[in-house]
XYZ file of C-alpha atoms in Angstrom:
657
model
C -7.588 -27.427 -15.951
C -10.980 -27.661 -17.758
C -13.209 -24.655 -18.284
C -16.278 -24.090 -16.117
C -18.792 -22.901 -18.718
C -19.616 -23.065 -22.417
C -22.039 -21.598 -24.938
C -25.378 -23.304 -25.171
C -28.306 -23.215 -27.561
C -30.486 -21.238 -25.165
C -28.265 -18.645 -23.504
C -24.754 -17.160 -23.745
C -23.248 -19.542 -21.190
C -24.147 -22.677 -19.278
C -22.010 -23.484 -16.231
C -21.114 -27.098 -15.509
C -22.858 -26.953 -12.119
C -26.047 -25.176 -13.246
C -29.189 -26.985 -11.995
C -30.420 -27.529 -15.563
C -27.054 -28.593 -17.012
C -27.725 -32.342 -17.198
C -31.251 -31.836 -18.491
C -29.978 -29.633 -21.300
C -27.275 -32.158 -22.176
C -29.723 -35.075 -22.191
C -32.042 -33.151 -24.528
C -29.413 -33.127 -27.302
C -26.400 -35.231 -26.266
C -24.924 -35.871 -29.694
C -22.246 -33.352 -30.727
C -23.136 -31.020 -27.818
C -20.783 -28.291 -26.637
C -21.781 -29.130 -23.071
C -19.598 -32.260 -23.205
C -16.558 -29.959 -23.175
C -17.234 -28.919 -19.560
C -18.989 -32.048 -18.295
C -17.226 -33.391 -15.195
C -16.766 -37.153 -15.093
C -17.266 -37.488 -18.851
C -16.094 -40.782 -20.298
C -13.193 -40.233 -22.723
C -13.608 -40.717 -26.417
C -12.422 -43.895 -28.072
C -8.634 -43.916 -28.452
C -8.875 -45.157 -32.025
C -7.636 -42.467 -34.455
C -10.143 -40.666 -36.695
C -13.128 -42.008 -34.791
C -16.307 -39.964 -34.591
C -17.142 -39.384 -30.924
C -20.592 -38.292 -29.773
C -19.046 -36.775 -26.628
C -16.998 -34.275 -28.643
C -18.044 -31.235 -30.668
C -17.488 -29.968 -34.180
C -19.365 -27.513 -36.421
C -20.829 -30.416 -38.363
C -24.079 -28.852 -39.456
C -24.284 -25.591 -41.367
C -27.746 -25.006 -39.911
C -26.637 -23.995 -36.430
C -27.293 -20.356 -35.632
C -24.841 -17.814 -34.287
C -24.480 -17.963 -30.495
C -23.652 -14.975 -28.273
C -21.971 -13.050 -31.079
C -19.872 -15.977 -32.360
C -20.358 -17.869 -35.612
C -21.566 -21.455 -35.744
C -18.031 -22.731 -36.353
C -16.797 -21.301 -33.025
C -17.006 -22.687 -29.505
C -16.190 -20.503 -26.493
C -15.251 -21.954 -23.110
C -15.714 -19.645 -20.123
C -14.222 -19.189 -16.661
C -15.977 -17.793 -13.604
C -12.670 -16.790 -12.010
C -10.000 -14.584 -13.633
C -7.381 -16.904 -15.106
C -3.781 -16.506 -16.276
C -3.031 -18.980 -19.073
C 0.275 -19.937 -20.639
C -0.795 -23.001 -22.691
C -3.975 -24.380 -24.228
C -4.273 -28.065 -25.196
C -6.970 -29.169 -27.672
C -7.594 -32.838 -28.515
C -8.739 -33.275 -32.116
C -10.401 -36.667 -32.273
C -11.689 -36.488 -35.857
C -10.798 -34.500 -38.992
C -8.479 -31.916 -37.335
C -8.871 -28.341 -38.526
C -8.417 -25.566 -35.967
C -8.467 -22.179 -37.685
C -8.041 -19.853 -34.727
C -7.657 -19.827 -30.950
C -8.335 -16.555 -29.159
C -8.712 -15.261 -25.613
C -11.472 -13.157 -24.104
C -10.704 -10.725 -21.326
C -12.258 -11.478 -17.928
C -15.135 -11.154 -17.211
C -16.356 -12.358 -20.599
C -19.996 -12.869 -19.518
C -22.190 -11.354 -16.778
C -21.238 -12.774 -13.373
C -23.032 -12.606 -10.041
C -21.323 -10.283 -7.574
C -19.152 -8.569 -10.202
C -21.693 -6.141 -11.577
C -20.835 -6.498 -15.263
C -23.652 -6.775 -17.792
C -21.781 -7.164 -21.081
C -21.187 -10.421 -22.952
C -18.035 -10.158 -25.058
C -18.359 -11.169 -28.691
C -15.932 -11.770 -31.537
C -15.600 -8.028 -32.192
C -13.910 -7.613 -28.792
C -10.975 -9.823 -29.831
C -7.752 -7.922 -30.551
C -6.303 -9.904 -33.450
C -2.711 -9.213 -32.403
C -2.932 -9.366 -28.616
C -5.736 -11.900 -28.070
C -5.347 -14.287 -31.027
C -2.869 -16.914 -29.834
C -3.117 -19.366 -32.746
C -3.817 -18.729 -36.423
C -4.172 -21.788 -38.648
C -3.840 -19.725 -41.807
C -3.195 -21.024 -45.281
C 0.536 -20.650 -44.622
C 0.499 -22.895 -41.554
C -2.637 -25.071 -41.569
C -3.395 -27.238 -38.568
C -1.468 -30.471 -39.132
C -2.478 -32.285 -35.937
C -3.029 -36.006 -36.630
C -6.397 -37.558 -35.807
C -6.616 -38.200 -32.093
C -3.646 -35.939 -31.403
C -3.326 -32.802 -29.332
C -2.826 -29.285 -30.627
C -0.725 -27.419 -28.064
C -1.009 -23.618 -28.224
C 1.508 -21.557 -26.251
C 0.215 -18.153 -25.201
C 2.772 -15.416 -26.078
C 4.862 -14.188 -23.188
C 3.482 -10.647 -23.297
C -0.122 -11.946 -23.130
C 0.359 -14.483 -20.337
C 0.934 -12.223 -17.343
C 2.896 -15.029 -15.682
C 5.891 -12.744 -15.075
C 4.043 -10.689 -12.454
C 3.362 -11.753 -8.907
C -0.308 -11.864 -7.964
C -0.810 -9.630 -4.943
C -3.191 -10.499 -2.128
C -4.610 -6.989 -1.826
C -6.463 -7.290 -5.154
C -9.552 -9.348 -5.947
C -12.158 -10.001 -8.656
C -13.817 -6.630 -8.199
C -10.473 -4.801 -8.011
C -8.117 -6.365 -10.510
C -4.362 -5.879 -10.256
C -3.659 -3.140 -12.855
C -0.821 -4.867 -14.701
C -2.893 -8.071 -14.989
C -6.319 -6.574 -15.768
C -5.761 -6.756 -19.553
C -4.223 -10.222 -19.336
C -6.604 -12.212 -17.129
C -8.739 -14.539 -19.212
C -12.494 -15.031 -18.973
C -12.907 -17.228 -22.027
C -11.094 -19.240 -24.696
C -12.544 -19.322 -28.206
C -11.787 -22.043 -30.775
C -12.817 -21.581 -34.399
C -12.841 -24.703 -36.589
C -13.103 -25.466 -40.272
C -16.570 -26.658 -41.197
C -16.248 -30.225 -42.411
C -18.042 -32.105 -45.161
C -20.976 -34.354 -44.180
C -19.164 -37.156 -45.972
C -16.625 -38.358 -43.386
C -14.909 -40.573 -45.926
C -13.539 -37.572 -47.757
C -11.613 -36.240 -44.755
C -11.723 -32.793 -46.415
C -13.391 -29.597 -45.337
C -16.427 -28.553 -47.294
C -14.812 -25.206 -47.905
C -11.985 -26.878 -49.801
C -14.441 -28.446 -52.216
C -15.898 -25.009 -52.844
C -12.517 -23.313 -53.403
C -12.800 -20.903 -56.332
C -10.705 -21.443 -59.398
C -7.928 -18.919 -59.974
C -5.216 -17.219 -58.012
C -5.702 -17.737 -54.250
C -6.062 -14.692 -52.031
C -4.541 -14.701 -48.546
C -6.465 -12.537 -46.090
C -4.728 -11.719 -42.819
C -6.819 -10.110 -40.048
C -4.865 -7.413 -38.197
C -5.472 -5.568 -34.968
C -4.951 -2.130 -36.482
C -3.576 -0.330 -39.528
C -0.299 0.191 -37.643
C 0.414 -3.549 -37.977
C 0.172 -3.492 -41.765
C 3.881 -2.737 -42.515
C 5.028 -5.571 -40.252
C 2.594 -8.051 -41.796
C 3.647 -7.076 -45.319
C 7.313 -7.443 -44.391
C 6.659 -10.895 -42.919
C 4.874 -12.063 -46.069
C 7.607 -10.510 -48.229
C 10.156 -12.606 -46.305
C 8.370 -15.752 -47.469
C 9.345 -14.774 -51.029
C 12.696 -13.034 -50.563
C 14.181 -14.529 -47.399
C 15.099 -11.019 -46.220
C 13.768 -9.031 -43.250
C 12.768 -5.518 -44.323
C 13.374 -3.663 -41.036
C 15.725 -0.823 -40.113
C 15.204 -0.616 -36.348
C 14.729 -2.853 -33.336
C 11.059 -1.891 -33.098
C 10.425 -2.680 -36.766
C 12.242 -6.026 -36.513
C 10.216 -7.064 -33.460
C 6.970 -6.000 -35.127
C 7.822 -8.122 -38.177
C 8.718 -11.018 -35.841
C 5.353 -10.752 -34.106
C 3.464 -10.789 -37.388
C 5.617 -13.663 -38.675
C 4.859 -15.636 -35.528
C 1.158 -14.848 -35.946
C 1.305 -16.085 -39.542
C 3.438 -19.094 -38.645
C 6.461 -18.068 -40.752
C 8.993 -19.562 -38.348
C 12.128 -18.861 -40.398
C 11.149 -15.196 -40.558
C 10.667 -15.015 -36.789
C 14.139 -16.483 -36.249
C 15.672 -14.118 -38.803
C 14.089 -11.144 -37.022
C 15.647 -12.176 -33.714
C 19.008 -12.449 -35.484
C 18.548 -8.963 -36.923
C 17.763 -7.581 -33.462
C 21.002 -9.090 -32.162
C 22.982 -7.476 -34.984
C 21.314 -4.115 -34.381
C 22.027 -3.999 -30.646
C 25.642 -4.994 -31.292
C 26.053 -2.033 -33.659
C 27.257 1.186 -31.961
C 24.888 4.132 -32.253
C 25.968 6.893 -34.625
C 26.650 10.215 -32.938
C 24.029 11.205 -30.396
C 21.488 8.639 -31.620
C 19.793 6.435 -29.066
C 21.615 3.095 -28.667
C 19.595 0.254 -30.259
C 19.672 -1.826 -27.066
C 17.736 0.969 -25.319
C 15.123 0.721 -28.078
C 14.800 -2.973 -27.259
C 13.761 -2.236 -23.679
C 11.088 0.181 -24.898
C 9.479 -2.581 -26.984
C 8.574 -4.961 -24.164
C 5.074 -5.523 -25.548
C 6.649 -7.038 -28.696
C 8.973 -9.450 -26.891
C 8.493 -13.172 -27.383
C 8.665 -15.375 -24.319
C 12.410 -15.822 -23.571
C 11.626 -19.245 -22.105
C 10.121 -20.315 -25.431
C 12.769 -18.686 -27.660
C 16.319 -19.311 -26.376
C 17.760 -17.122 -29.150
C 15.804 -14.135 -27.881
C 16.756 -14.960 -24.291
C 20.414 -14.646 -25.358
C 19.663 -11.299 -27.047
C 17.967 -10.060 -23.885
C 20.887 -11.145 -21.701
C 23.305 -9.311 -23.985
C 21.145 -6.176 -23.913
C 21.005 -6.211 -20.118
C 24.782 -6.391 -19.971
C 24.994 -3.438 -22.359
C 22.531 -1.582 -20.149
C 24.878 -1.821 -17.149
C 27.855 -0.874 -19.323
C 26.052 2.127 -20.809
C 24.829 3.644 -17.545
C 27.955 2.479 -15.650
C 27.137 3.783 -12.161
C 24.617 5.814 -10.185
C 26.693 9.002 -9.614
C 27.593 9.184 -13.307
C 23.913 9.013 -14.305
C 22.853 11.560 -11.678
C 25.548 14.001 -12.811
C 24.997 13.546 -16.570
C 21.685 15.058 -17.760
C 21.644 13.091 -21.034
C 22.084 9.767 -19.232
C 19.522 10.710 -16.599
C 17.013 11.514 -19.335
C 17.640 8.138 -21.001
C 17.275 6.293 -17.709
C 14.029 8.121 -16.913
C 12.592 6.762 -20.171
C 13.428 3.135 -19.341
C 10.483 0.818 -18.692
C 10.248 -0.704 -15.240
C 11.530 -4.113 -16.369
C 14.744 -2.586 -17.732
C 15.353 -0.489 -14.618
C 14.788 -3.541 -12.458
C 17.431 -5.447 -14.406
C 19.862 -2.558 -14.037
C 19.363 -2.224 -10.274
C 19.827 -5.936 -9.646
C 23.057 -6.076 -11.647
C 26.311 -6.293 -9.693
C 28.002 -4.593 -12.662
C 26.104 -1.380 -11.989
C 28.385 0.636 -9.710
C 27.847 3.345 -7.125
C 29.623 5.428 -4.510
C 27.064 4.311 -1.919
C 23.642 2.699 -1.864
C 22.206 6.130 -1.035
C 22.820 7.197 -4.649
C 20.981 4.107 -5.935
C 17.924 4.982 -3.854
C 18.099 8.582 -5.092
C 18.280 7.389 -8.703
C 15.159 5.272 -8.180
C 13.367 8.283 -6.663
C 14.187 10.377 -9.749
C 12.846 7.635 -12.053
C 9.726 7.273 -9.906
C 8.984 11.013 -10.069
C 8.751 10.710 -13.864
C 7.088 7.296 -14.130
C 4.898 6.926 -11.029
C 1.722 7.289 -13.085
C 2.784 4.385 -15.319
C 3.384 1.960 -12.459
C 1.216 0.074 -10.014
C 1.884 -1.107 -6.470
C 3.338 -4.419 -7.655
C 5.838 -2.810 -10.039
C 6.869 -0.219 -7.453
C 7.516 -2.887 -4.856
C 9.611 -4.956 -7.270
C 11.764 -1.928 -8.075
C 12.125 -0.797 -4.470
C 13.154 -4.296 -3.431
C 16.262 -3.938 -5.617
C 17.769 -1.336 -3.261
C 20.151 -2.893 -0.720
C 18.814 -1.030 2.281
C 21.159 -2.447 4.920
C 23.965 -0.754 2.977
C 22.604 2.805 3.024
C 24.442 5.336 5.157
C 23.415 6.726 8.498
C 22.209 9.998 6.965
C 19.629 8.139 4.854
C 18.709 5.823 7.725
C 18.114 8.827 9.969
C 16.350 11.157 7.517
C 15.197 9.832 4.139
C 13.989 6.322 4.996
C 11.896 7.395 8.032
C 10.132 9.949 5.812
C 9.480 7.274 3.173
C 8.121 4.891 5.827
C 5.865 7.625 7.217
C 4.454 8.288 3.752
C 3.796 4.580 3.242
C 2.060 4.223 6.614
C -0.151 7.195 5.768
C -1.091 5.530 2.478
C -2.024 2.320 4.307
C -4.247 4.315 6.650
C -6.296 5.807 3.784
C -6.489 2.580 1.776
C -10.089 1.670 1.114
C -11.305 5.229 1.644
C -11.603 5.854 -2.071
C -8.854 8.466 -2.052
C -5.873 7.725 -4.316
C -2.573 7.177 -2.482
C -0.038 9.978 -2.605
C 2.875 9.487 -5.030
C 5.101 10.222 -2.016
C 4.103 6.767 -0.714
C 5.973 5.044 -3.529
C 8.444 3.175 -1.306
C 6.592 0.287 0.433
C 8.400 0.019 3.753
C 6.761 0.018 7.163
C 8.127 1.721 10.246
C 8.510 -1.692 11.890
C 10.610 -3.187 9.095
C 12.698 -0.019 8.884
C 13.568 -0.514 12.554
C 14.891 -4.005 11.745
C 16.910 -2.705 8.781
C 18.377 0.096 10.896
C 19.385 -2.423 13.553
C 21.046 -4.650 10.947
C 22.882 -1.707 9.373
C 24.198 -0.364 12.677
C 25.070 -3.644 14.393
C 27.270 -5.690 12.107
C 28.519 -7.758 15.034
C 24.978 -8.864 15.929
C 23.666 -9.024 12.358
C 23.170 -12.791 12.270
C 21.275 -12.711 15.549
C 19.004 -9.947 14.252
C 18.391 -11.882 11.022
C 17.463 -15.022 12.928
C 15.044 -13.008 15.060
C 13.352 -11.373 12.053
C 13.404 -14.347 9.665
C 9.924 -15.509 10.596
C 8.394 -12.090 9.955
C 10.313 -10.505 7.067
C 11.825 -11.832 3.842
C 15.509 -12.101 4.671
C 16.224 -13.206 1.083
C 15.077 -9.824 -0.237
C 17.829 -7.549 -1.637
C 16.892 -5.135 1.154
C 18.954 -7.390 3.423
C 21.783 -8.091 0.972
C 25.191 -7.222 2.412
C 27.191 -7.870 -0.776
C 28.331 -4.385 -1.906
C 27.982 -3.112 -5.422
C 31.014 -2.233 -7.512
C 32.569 0.912 -6.069
C 32.824 3.421 -8.905
C 34.957 6.289 -7.565
C 38.599 5.704 -8.647
C 41.500 6.365 -6.315
C 42.250 9.672 -8.053
C 38.610 10.709 -7.690
C 36.186 12.398 -10.068
C 36.710 16.062 -10.811
C 34.013 18.638 -11.536
C 34.796 22.217 -12.572
C 32.863 24.990 -10.848
C 32.647 28.704 -11.581
C 31.023 31.932 -10.409
C 30.291 34.753 -12.843
C 31.789 38.178 -12.215
C 28.263 39.635 -12.393
C 27.044 37.269 -9.644
C 29.983 38.204 -7.434
C 29.455 41.922 -8.071
C 25.736 41.697 -7.206
C 26.507 39.856 -3.972
C 29.144 42.370 -2.927
C 26.853 45.288 -3.793
C 24.149 44.034 -1.463
C 26.488 43.249 1.415
C 26.106 45.659 4.325
C 28.658 46.208 7.118
C 28.438 43.444 9.682
C 26.601 41.110 7.282
C 27.768 37.782 5.850
C 26.483 35.794 2.860
C 26.965 32.482 1.099
C 27.437 32.879 -2.640
C 26.767 29.524 -4.315
C 28.565 28.726 -7.543
C 26.652 29.359 -10.755
C 27.417 25.865 -11.960
C 29.513 22.844 -11.095
C 30.041 20.038 -13.553
C 27.498 21.703 -15.847
C 24.780 21.584 -13.167
C 23.779 23.456 -10.029
C 25.435 20.851 -7.835
C 27.279 17.538 -7.753
C 25.427 14.401 -6.659
C 27.452 12.161 -4.356
C 26.430 9.713 -1.620
C 22.773 10.511 -2.181
C 23.045 14.278 -1.566
C 23.806 17.471 -3.505
C 27.129 19.231 -2.956
C 27.778 22.840 -4.003
C 30.951 24.850 -3.581
C 30.289 28.353 -2.266
C 32.047 31.514 -1.154
C 31.450 32.718 2.389
C 31.924 36.495 2.407
C 31.718 38.577 5.575
C 31.697 42.387 5.566
C 33.593 42.660 8.816
C 36.876 44.128 9.887
C 38.903 42.543 8.501
C 36.839 41.208 5.600
C 36.567 37.401 5.540
C 36.410 35.322 2.357
C 36.254 31.540 2.628
C 35.852 28.714 0.133
C 33.366 26.185 1.564
C 31.364 23.129 0.478
C 27.636 23.075 1.189
C 25.438 19.975 1.483
C 21.739 19.887 0.594
C 18.964 17.354 0.255
C 18.234 16.408 -3.374
C 15.437 18.554 -4.867
C 13.457 15.413 -5.738
C 12.813 14.833 -2.020
C 11.754 18.426 -1.396
C 9.582 19.230 -4.430
C 7.508 17.469 -7.048
C 5.344 14.327 -7.069
C 7.482 12.225 -4.706
C 8.123 15.026 -2.211
C 8.706 13.597 1.243
C 6.114 14.394 3.912
C 6.672 16.263 7.147
C 7.309 19.862 8.089
C 10.418 21.790 7.186
C 13.295 20.041 5.508
C 15.390 16.939 5.955
C 17.944 17.126 8.717
C 21.061 15.112 9.340
C 24.836 14.885 9.232
C 26.375 13.974 5.886
C 29.907 13.052 4.919
C 32.148 13.245 1.889
C 35.806 12.792 1.040
C 36.805 15.553 -1.379
C 39.233 18.249 -2.448
C 37.830 21.719 -3.118
C 40.105 24.033 -5.087
C 40.015 27.653 -6.300
C 42.491 28.888 -8.911
C 44.600 32.086 -8.902
C 45.456 34.139 -11.961
C 47.989 34.542 -13.437
C 49.318 31.026 -13.084
C 52.246 31.502 -10.784
C 53.825 29.061 -8.389
C 51.176 27.865 -5.966
C 48.401 29.278 -8.172
C 45.604 27.483 -6.347
C 44.248 27.064 -2.860
C 42.741 23.741 -1.801
C 40.401 22.667 0.974
C 40.708 18.999 1.974
C 37.459 17.528 3.308
C 37.668 14.331 5.354
C 34.732 11.945 5.600
C 35.369 11.470 9.317
C 34.189 15.067 9.810
C 30.429 15.436 9.204
C 28.714 18.383 7.559
C 25.286 19.429 8.726
C 22.689 19.169 5.981
C 21.838 22.584 4.482
C 24.945 24.047 6.144
C 28.580 24.214 5.073
C 31.916 22.667 5.789
C 34.790 24.433 7.455
C 36.275 26.999 5.092
C 39.538 27.582 3.315
C 40.666 31.178 3.787
C 41.234 32.964 0.473
C 44.522 34.692 1.204
C 44.793 36.687 -2.027
C 41.774 38.915 -1.390
C 42.825 42.542 -0.930
C 41.323 44.256 2.090
C 39.308 47.299 0.891
C 40.197 50.695 2.229
C 37.781 52.926 4.079
C 34.964 54.259 1.872
C 35.903 52.159 -1.180
C 33.080 51.563 -3.655
C 31.757 48.269 -5.040
C 34.062 48.437 -8.034
C 37.103 48.619 -5.805
C 35.682 45.786 -3.621
C 35.315 43.689 -6.767
C 38.824 44.711 -7.740
C 40.001 43.063 -4.526
C 39.142 39.737 -6.222
C 41.363 40.487 -9.198
C 43.685 37.500 -8.694
C 40.678 35.136 -8.709
C 38.880 36.570 -11.749
C 39.749 35.608 -15.302
C 37.624 36.406 -18.330
C 34.743 37.241 -16.003
C 34.776 34.097 -13.846
C 36.009 32.756 -10.510
C 36.977 29.167 -11.339
C 37.849 26.080 -9.325
C 37.250 22.339 -9.058
C 35.569 19.818 -6.781
C 37.240 16.415 -6.735
C 35.113 13.677 -5.117
C 37.327 10.957 -3.631
C 36.556 7.437 -2.427
C 35.797 7.324 1.260
C 38.533 6.120 3.562
C 37.699 3.094 5.752
C 37.344 5.278 8.880
C 35.085 7.638 6.936
C 32.927 4.789 5.644
C 32.563 3.479 9.163
C 31.652 6.929 10.487
C 29.081 7.371 7.713
C 27.438 4.063 8.595
C 28.521 2.138 5.499
C 29.181 -1.157 7.273
C 28.772 -3.174 4.117
C 30.260 -6.568 4.797
C 28.793 -9.373 6.861
C-alpha cells in the first residue's frame, strides 16, 4: 500500500489529502517528493533509464535539510500505526539506494494522539530500524526501471503477534509498540548532473588511496559482531564461541550484506546446539531461545527454520515432562528463564509428557509468577491457550479454575479505571466459558452436543478444548522419592506432645524438597502421633495446594484456602532397622479413594513402636522409635504410580472423545 504523507519544502509532512496538497505540487511539479503519495498519478514511462518528472531523486545539491533529514533522504509517513514486512522501491533512473530505515509510530505530530515530537535521523536505531544497507560491500545493483525489494527482518516486523481489539492508537499493544511503523526513510546516492555518465557524483570525488569502510552501529556492544563479520570476508571463518555470539555475527553480516557469512553463522548455531553441554553448563539450545531478538525470519531462511525445529525438539527432550520439572529445582529454574515463545512451543508439543493436565497448568503458573512483569495480555493468552483444559481433573475444575476465572472477571471490572490489573488475573478465562469447559470435561457422552452448542460463541479449535491426551510420563513401576525425618525434629515433636494431644509431623524433606508435586498438588508423607492410651503412630500422606496458588504474585483470590478432594495412586513406605525380614511397612493408596485437600490419607499403623511405660521421659519415648531410627533419621519412600482406569475416571480425567 502507498504511504499517506511525505516531507515537503514548507513543513515536516504533507498528507495526500491536505487541502493545499495539489497547490503545493503544482507550484514545483518537477522532481517533487509529493508525487510519491499522489493518488491517481500517471506511471512513469516503462522505458529503462528514463528520467521521469513524476519521480524524485536528490538531483540538486542545493536542497536544504528537511525535518532533521539530509537532502538525499525522503521520508514517507503513515497516519495509522503500520506493521510492515516488505518495502518495494521502483528505481526508474540511475539506481542507488544507500539505506532504508523505519521510524517508530507516531513519527510526526498527529491530531488526537497528543504527540508533539517529529522524529529525525538521530532516532533511528541502526541495528533494529535500518532494514537495508547499500554499503560498499553490497551496493544497490537494481537495474534501471527495476524494483528493489527490501524484506523487514522477522524480529522487527511484529507479524508474529496477533493484533488485539482492546488496544488502539492511543493505547498501543505493548509487544507491538516498538515495532509499529510511522514512517519509511530512503536515503539515495546523490547523482551527477550529467545523466550520460550514469555515475554518482560522489564516485567522481573519491579520494585516492586506501578506501575506508565505515559501518554505522547501534551501540558499542555490536562492535565485536561487526568486526567478526568483516573478518569473515577475509578468512571465511566465523569467530564465535557461543550461540549468542554466532547470532550477533549473523545479524551484522546480514546488515552488511555478507550472505555467505550469515549462512555460515546459521551452520555454526546448528553445530553448537547439537553439541552436548559440558558438566552443569547451560545447554546451547537453551541459549538459542534466549536470543529471540537476534533470530532471522524462519520463513525467509529455511536453514534457520530447520535449526529452530531441532531446538524445539531438544527442548521437549530436555524438560521431558511436567512432574519431572516441578520436582527438579535445576530444571524448574531453567524453565523459569525461558522466554514466552520457547515455553509456548514446549506446551504445544505432544512430546512433552505429564501425569495429568493439572501439572501442566501448575507449571505455567510457576513460570508466570516469575515472568508476569515481562509479558502482556496477548502473550499471556497465547500461553494459557496451550493448556488442554477439558483434560484437567475434577479437583482443578472445582477449585483452581473457578478462582482463576474470578480473578479474571475482577480484572475486567476494573479495566479502564486506571488501576493496573492484578497479576492473579493472569489466566484469561471467564466464568461463562469455564462452565462450558466443565460441562465438556464431565459429560464425555454428550461432548459433541455441547461443542455444537458452544461453537458459535467460543473457539472450539483452541487447545482448551483438545481431547487428545499428552504423553503419560509415569512408568508402570512408578517414580520413587526418598523421604526422611531428622531425629531432632522427632524429639522436638514428642517433647511438646501433651497427654490427650495428637500432632502431624511432616517429613523434613522428600525427593530433596518439602513435598512431591503430582497431579497438580503437593504431597508430603507425615507421621500422625497421638499421646493416648495406647499411643498411636501412623504413617500418612498429606495433600496440599501448591504454594504458588497461596502466596506470591499470582496468589489466587478469595478467603481461606483452596478446598477439594484430590486423588493419587501411590505406595508410602517406612523402613525398619536393622534390615531383617519384612524390614519395611507400606501403605497402599488407591486413586479411587479421595483425600481431602490439606488433610491426610488413612494411615498405616507403625507396629514396631514400643509403648512407653508410666512416667517415662522424652528420651525413653524417643527410644521407642529405635527400630525406625538410623544415623539420626527416620527414612522411607513415596512411590507415585500411574492412575488406574477407575481412579482416572473418579478423578475426572475423562480424556478421550
